[in-house]
PDB file of C-alpha atoms and ligand atoms in Angstrom:
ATOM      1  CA  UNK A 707      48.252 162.892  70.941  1.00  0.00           C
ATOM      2  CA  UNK A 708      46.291 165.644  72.181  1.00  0.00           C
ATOM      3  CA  UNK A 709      45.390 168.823  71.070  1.00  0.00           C
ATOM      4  CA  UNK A 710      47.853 170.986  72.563  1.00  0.00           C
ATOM      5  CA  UNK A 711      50.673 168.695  71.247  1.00  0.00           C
ATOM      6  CA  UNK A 712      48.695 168.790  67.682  1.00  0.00           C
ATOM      7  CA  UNK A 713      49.192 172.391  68.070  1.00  0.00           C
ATOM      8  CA  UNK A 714      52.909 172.853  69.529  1.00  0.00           C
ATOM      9  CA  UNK A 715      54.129 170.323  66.677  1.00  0.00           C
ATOM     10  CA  UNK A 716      52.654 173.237  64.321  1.00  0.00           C
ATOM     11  CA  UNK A 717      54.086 175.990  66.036  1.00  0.00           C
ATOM     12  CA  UNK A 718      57.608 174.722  65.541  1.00  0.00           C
ATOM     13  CA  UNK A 719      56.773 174.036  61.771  1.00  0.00           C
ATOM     14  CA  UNK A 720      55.791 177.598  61.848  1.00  0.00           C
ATOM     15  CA  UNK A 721      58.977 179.084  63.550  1.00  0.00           C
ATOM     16  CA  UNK A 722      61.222 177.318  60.807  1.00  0.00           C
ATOM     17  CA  UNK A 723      58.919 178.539  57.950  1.00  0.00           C
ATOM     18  CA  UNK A 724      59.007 181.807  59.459  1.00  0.00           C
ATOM     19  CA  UNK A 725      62.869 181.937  59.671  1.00  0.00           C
ATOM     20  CA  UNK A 726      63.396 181.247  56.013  1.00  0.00           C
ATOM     21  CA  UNK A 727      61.197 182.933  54.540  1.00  0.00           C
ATOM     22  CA  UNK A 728      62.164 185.996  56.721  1.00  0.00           C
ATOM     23  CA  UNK A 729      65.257 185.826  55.658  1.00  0.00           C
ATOM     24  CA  UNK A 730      64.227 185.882  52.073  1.00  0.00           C
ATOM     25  CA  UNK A 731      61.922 188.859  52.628  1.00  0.00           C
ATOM     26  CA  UNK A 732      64.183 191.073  54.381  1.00  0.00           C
ATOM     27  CA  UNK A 733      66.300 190.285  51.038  1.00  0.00           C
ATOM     28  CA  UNK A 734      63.800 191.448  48.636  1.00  0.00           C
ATOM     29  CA  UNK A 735      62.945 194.600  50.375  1.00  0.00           C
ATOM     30  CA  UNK A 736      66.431 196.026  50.665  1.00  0.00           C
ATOM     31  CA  UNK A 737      67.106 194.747  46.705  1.00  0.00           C
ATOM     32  CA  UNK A 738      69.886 192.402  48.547  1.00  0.00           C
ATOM     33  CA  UNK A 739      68.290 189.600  46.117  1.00  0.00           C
ATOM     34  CA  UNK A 740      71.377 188.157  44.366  1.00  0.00           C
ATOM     35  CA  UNK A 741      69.849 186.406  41.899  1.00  0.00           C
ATOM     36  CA  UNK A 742      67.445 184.359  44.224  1.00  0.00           C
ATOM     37  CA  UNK A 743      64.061 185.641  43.128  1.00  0.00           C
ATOM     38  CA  UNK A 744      62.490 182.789  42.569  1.00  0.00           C
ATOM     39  CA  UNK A 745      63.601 181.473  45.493  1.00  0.00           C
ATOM     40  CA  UNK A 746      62.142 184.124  47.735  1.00  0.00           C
ATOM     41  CA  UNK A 747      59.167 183.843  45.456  1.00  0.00           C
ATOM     42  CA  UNK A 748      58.812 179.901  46.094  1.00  0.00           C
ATOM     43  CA  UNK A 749      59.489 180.490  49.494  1.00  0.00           C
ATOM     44  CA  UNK A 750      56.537 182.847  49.812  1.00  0.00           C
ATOM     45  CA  UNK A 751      54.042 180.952  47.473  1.00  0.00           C
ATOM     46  CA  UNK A 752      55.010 177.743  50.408  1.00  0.00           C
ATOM     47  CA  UNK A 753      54.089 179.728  53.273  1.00  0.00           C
ATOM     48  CA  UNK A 754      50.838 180.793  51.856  1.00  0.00           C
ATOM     49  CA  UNK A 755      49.793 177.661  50.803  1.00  0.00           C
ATOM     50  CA  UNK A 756      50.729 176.086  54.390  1.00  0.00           C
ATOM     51  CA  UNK A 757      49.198 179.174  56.173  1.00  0.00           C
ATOM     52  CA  UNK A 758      45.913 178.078  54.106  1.00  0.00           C
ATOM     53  CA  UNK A 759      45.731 174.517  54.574  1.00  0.00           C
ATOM     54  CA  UNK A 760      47.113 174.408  58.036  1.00  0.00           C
ATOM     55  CA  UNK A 761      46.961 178.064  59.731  1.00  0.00           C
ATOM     56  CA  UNK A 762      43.703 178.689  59.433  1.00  0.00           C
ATOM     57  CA  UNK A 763      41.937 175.590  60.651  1.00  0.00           C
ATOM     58  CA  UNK A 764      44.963 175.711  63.888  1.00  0.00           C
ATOM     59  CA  UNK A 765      43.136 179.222  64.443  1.00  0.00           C
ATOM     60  CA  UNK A 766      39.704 177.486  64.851  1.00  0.00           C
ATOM     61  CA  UNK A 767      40.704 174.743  66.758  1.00  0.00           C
ATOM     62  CA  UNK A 768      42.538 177.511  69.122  1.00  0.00           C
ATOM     63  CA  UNK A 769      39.174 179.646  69.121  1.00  0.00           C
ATOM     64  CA  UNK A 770      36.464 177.206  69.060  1.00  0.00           C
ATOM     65  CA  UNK A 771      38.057 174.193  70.938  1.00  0.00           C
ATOM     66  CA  UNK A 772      40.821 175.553  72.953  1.00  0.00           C
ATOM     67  CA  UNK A 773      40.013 178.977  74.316  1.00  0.00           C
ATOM     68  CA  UNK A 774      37.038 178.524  75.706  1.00  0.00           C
ATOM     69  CA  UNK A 775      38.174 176.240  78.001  1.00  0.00           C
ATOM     70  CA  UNK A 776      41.643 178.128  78.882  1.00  0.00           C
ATOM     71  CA  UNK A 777      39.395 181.472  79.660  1.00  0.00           C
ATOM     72  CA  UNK A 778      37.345 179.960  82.166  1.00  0.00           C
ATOM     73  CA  UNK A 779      40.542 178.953  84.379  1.00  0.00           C
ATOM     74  CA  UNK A 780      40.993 182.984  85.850  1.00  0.00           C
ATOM     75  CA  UNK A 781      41.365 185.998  85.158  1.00  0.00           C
ATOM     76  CA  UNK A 782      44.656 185.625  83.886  1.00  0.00           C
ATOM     77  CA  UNK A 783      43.893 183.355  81.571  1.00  0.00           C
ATOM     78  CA  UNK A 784      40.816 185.136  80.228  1.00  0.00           C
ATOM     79  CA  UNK A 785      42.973 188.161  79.778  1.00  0.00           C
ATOM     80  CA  UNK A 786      45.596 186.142  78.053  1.00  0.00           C
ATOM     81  CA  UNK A 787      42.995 184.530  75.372  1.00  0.00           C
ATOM     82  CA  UNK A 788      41.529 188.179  74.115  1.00  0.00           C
ATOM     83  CA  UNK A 789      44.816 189.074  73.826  1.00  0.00           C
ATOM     84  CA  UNK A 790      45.922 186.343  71.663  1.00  0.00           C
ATOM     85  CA  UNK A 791      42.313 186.127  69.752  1.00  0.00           C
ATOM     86  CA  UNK A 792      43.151 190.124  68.822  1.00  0.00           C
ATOM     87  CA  UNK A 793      46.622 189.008  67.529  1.00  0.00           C
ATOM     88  CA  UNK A 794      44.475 185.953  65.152  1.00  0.00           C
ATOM     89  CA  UNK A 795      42.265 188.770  63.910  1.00  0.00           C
ATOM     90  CA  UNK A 796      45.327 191.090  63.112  1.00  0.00           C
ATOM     91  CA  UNK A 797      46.951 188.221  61.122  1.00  0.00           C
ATOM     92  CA  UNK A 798      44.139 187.257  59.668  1.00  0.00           C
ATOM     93  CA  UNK A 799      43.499 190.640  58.088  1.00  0.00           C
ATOM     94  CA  UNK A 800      47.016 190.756  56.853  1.00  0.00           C
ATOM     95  CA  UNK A 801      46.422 187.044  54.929  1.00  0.00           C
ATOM     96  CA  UNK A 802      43.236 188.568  53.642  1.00  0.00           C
ATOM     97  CA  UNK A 803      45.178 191.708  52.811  1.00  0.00           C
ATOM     98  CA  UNK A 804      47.649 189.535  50.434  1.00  0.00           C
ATOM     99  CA  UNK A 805      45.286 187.385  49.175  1.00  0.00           C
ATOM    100  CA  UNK A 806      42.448 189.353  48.198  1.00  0.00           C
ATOM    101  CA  UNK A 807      44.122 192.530  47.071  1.00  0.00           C
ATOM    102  CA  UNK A 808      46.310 193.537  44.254  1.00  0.00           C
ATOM    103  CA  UNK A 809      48.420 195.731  47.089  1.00  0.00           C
ATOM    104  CA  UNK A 810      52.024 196.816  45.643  1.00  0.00           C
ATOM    105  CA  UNK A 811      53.707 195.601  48.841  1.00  0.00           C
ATOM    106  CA  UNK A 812      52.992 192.149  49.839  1.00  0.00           C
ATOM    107  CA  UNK A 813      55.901 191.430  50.647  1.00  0.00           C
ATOM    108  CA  UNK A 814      55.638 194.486  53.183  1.00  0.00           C
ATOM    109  CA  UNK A 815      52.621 193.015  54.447  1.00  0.00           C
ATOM    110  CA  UNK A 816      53.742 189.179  54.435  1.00  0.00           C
ATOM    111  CA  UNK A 817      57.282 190.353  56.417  1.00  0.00           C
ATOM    112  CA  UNK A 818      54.238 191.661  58.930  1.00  0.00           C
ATOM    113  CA  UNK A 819      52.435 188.747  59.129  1.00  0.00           C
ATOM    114  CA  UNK A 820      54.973 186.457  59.591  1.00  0.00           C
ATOM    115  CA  UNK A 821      56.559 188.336  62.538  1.00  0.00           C
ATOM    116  CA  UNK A 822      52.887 188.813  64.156  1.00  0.00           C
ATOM    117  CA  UNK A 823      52.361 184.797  63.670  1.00  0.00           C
ATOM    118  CA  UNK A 824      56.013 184.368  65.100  1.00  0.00           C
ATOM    119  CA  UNK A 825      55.571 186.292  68.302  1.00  0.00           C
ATOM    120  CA  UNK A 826      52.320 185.409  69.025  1.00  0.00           C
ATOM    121  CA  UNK A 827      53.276 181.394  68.367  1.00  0.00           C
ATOM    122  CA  UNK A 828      56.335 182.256  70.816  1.00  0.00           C
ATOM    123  CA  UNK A 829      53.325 183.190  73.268  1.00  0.00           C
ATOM    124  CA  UNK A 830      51.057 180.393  73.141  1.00  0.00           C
ATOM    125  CA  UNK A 831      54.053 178.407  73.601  1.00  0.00           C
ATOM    126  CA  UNK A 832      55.422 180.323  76.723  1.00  0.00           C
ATOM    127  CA  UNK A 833      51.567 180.550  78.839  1.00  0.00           C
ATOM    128  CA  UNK A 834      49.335 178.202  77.301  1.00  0.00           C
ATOM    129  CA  UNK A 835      51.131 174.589  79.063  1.00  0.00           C
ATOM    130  CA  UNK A 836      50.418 176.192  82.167  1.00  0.00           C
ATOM    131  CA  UNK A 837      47.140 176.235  82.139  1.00  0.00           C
ATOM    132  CA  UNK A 838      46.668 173.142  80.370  1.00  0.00           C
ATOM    133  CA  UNK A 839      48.312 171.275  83.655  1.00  0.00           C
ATOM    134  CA  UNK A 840      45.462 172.730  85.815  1.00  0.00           C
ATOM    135  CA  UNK A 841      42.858 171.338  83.404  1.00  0.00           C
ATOM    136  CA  UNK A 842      41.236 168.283  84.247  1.00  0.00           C
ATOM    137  CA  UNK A 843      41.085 165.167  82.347  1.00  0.00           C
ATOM    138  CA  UNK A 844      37.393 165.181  81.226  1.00  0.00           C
ATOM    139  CA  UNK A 845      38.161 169.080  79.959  1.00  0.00           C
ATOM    140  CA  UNK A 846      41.350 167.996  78.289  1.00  0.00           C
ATOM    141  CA  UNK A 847      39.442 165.275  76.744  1.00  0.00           C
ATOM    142  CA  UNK A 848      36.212 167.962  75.794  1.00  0.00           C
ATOM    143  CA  UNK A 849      38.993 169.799  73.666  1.00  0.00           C
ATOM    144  CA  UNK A 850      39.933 166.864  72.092  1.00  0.00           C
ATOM    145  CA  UNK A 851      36.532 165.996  71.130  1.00  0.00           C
ATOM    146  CA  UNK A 852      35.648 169.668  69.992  1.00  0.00           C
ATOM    147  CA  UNK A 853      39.217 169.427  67.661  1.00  0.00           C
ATOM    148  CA  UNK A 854      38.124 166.694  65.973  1.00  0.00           C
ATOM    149  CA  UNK A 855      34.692 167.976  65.112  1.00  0.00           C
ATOM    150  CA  UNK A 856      36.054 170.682  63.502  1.00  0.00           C
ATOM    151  CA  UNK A 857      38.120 168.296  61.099  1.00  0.00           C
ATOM    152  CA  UNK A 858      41.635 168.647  63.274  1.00  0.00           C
ATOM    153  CA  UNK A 859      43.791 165.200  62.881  1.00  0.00           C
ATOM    154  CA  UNK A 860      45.147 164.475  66.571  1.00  0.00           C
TER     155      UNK A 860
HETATM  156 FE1  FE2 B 189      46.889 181.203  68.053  1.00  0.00          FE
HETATM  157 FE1  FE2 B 190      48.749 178.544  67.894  1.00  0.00          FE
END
């Protein structure tokens, strides 16, 4: 499998995630909770915990493998990857924000974060196969190498 497919197969693990956990969110900030705090509360502590072990090292293999090589196809494309490398920073900052921070509203900042991750997942998804068919084999195949130096299971 390659790396794109590596990543697509996490984005729709992310888009369920994001659904339920949503859901459970939106429930705990309007005090809808009927007696499901500790789900909401599992649902959360999951999230994290998959956002840490898988999240973070997607991000890398997006930044350090990935966009390079997308950039250099145009201008459209370069535009495209600041755009979404922005959008990593911005989530990024919000994980930091929850995790490193005794902040009062979390699960203000989480509800954030997950809709950022959604829409910019939805993204990738909707202009990054594009420009993957115009790459050539021996770039497809540079990716691939670079995503498995960084520790990325293809
Ligand atoms: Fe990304
Ligand atoms: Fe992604």
């Amino acid at each position: 499998m390659g790396t794109w497919d590596s990543l697509h197969k996490q984005h729709v693990d992310v888009f369920i995630r994001i659904n339920l956990l949503e859901k459970a969110l939106l429930g705990l900030l309007q005090n809808r909770a009927t007696g499901d705090m500790k789900g909401a509360a599992s649902l959360q502590k999951d999230f994290l915990k998959a956002f840490e072990q898988g999240m973070i090292l997607h991000f890398a293999v997006e930044e350090e493998a990935l966009f390079p090589v997308l950039a250099r196809a145009g201008e459209k494309p370069r535009i495209l990857i600041s755009e979404l490398l922005a959008e990593h920073k911005s989530i990024m900052e919000k994980h930091n924000m929850i995790v490193q921070t005794a902040a009062v509203d979390k699960d203000k900042i989480l509800l954030e974060l997950i809709r950022e991750l959604a829409d910019h997942a939805k993204k990738e998804e909707q202009s990054i196969p594009s420009i993957i068919s115009q790459l050539t084999p021996e770039q497809l195949n540079n990716i691939d190498q670079d995503a498995k130096r960084l520790g990325y299971r293809l």
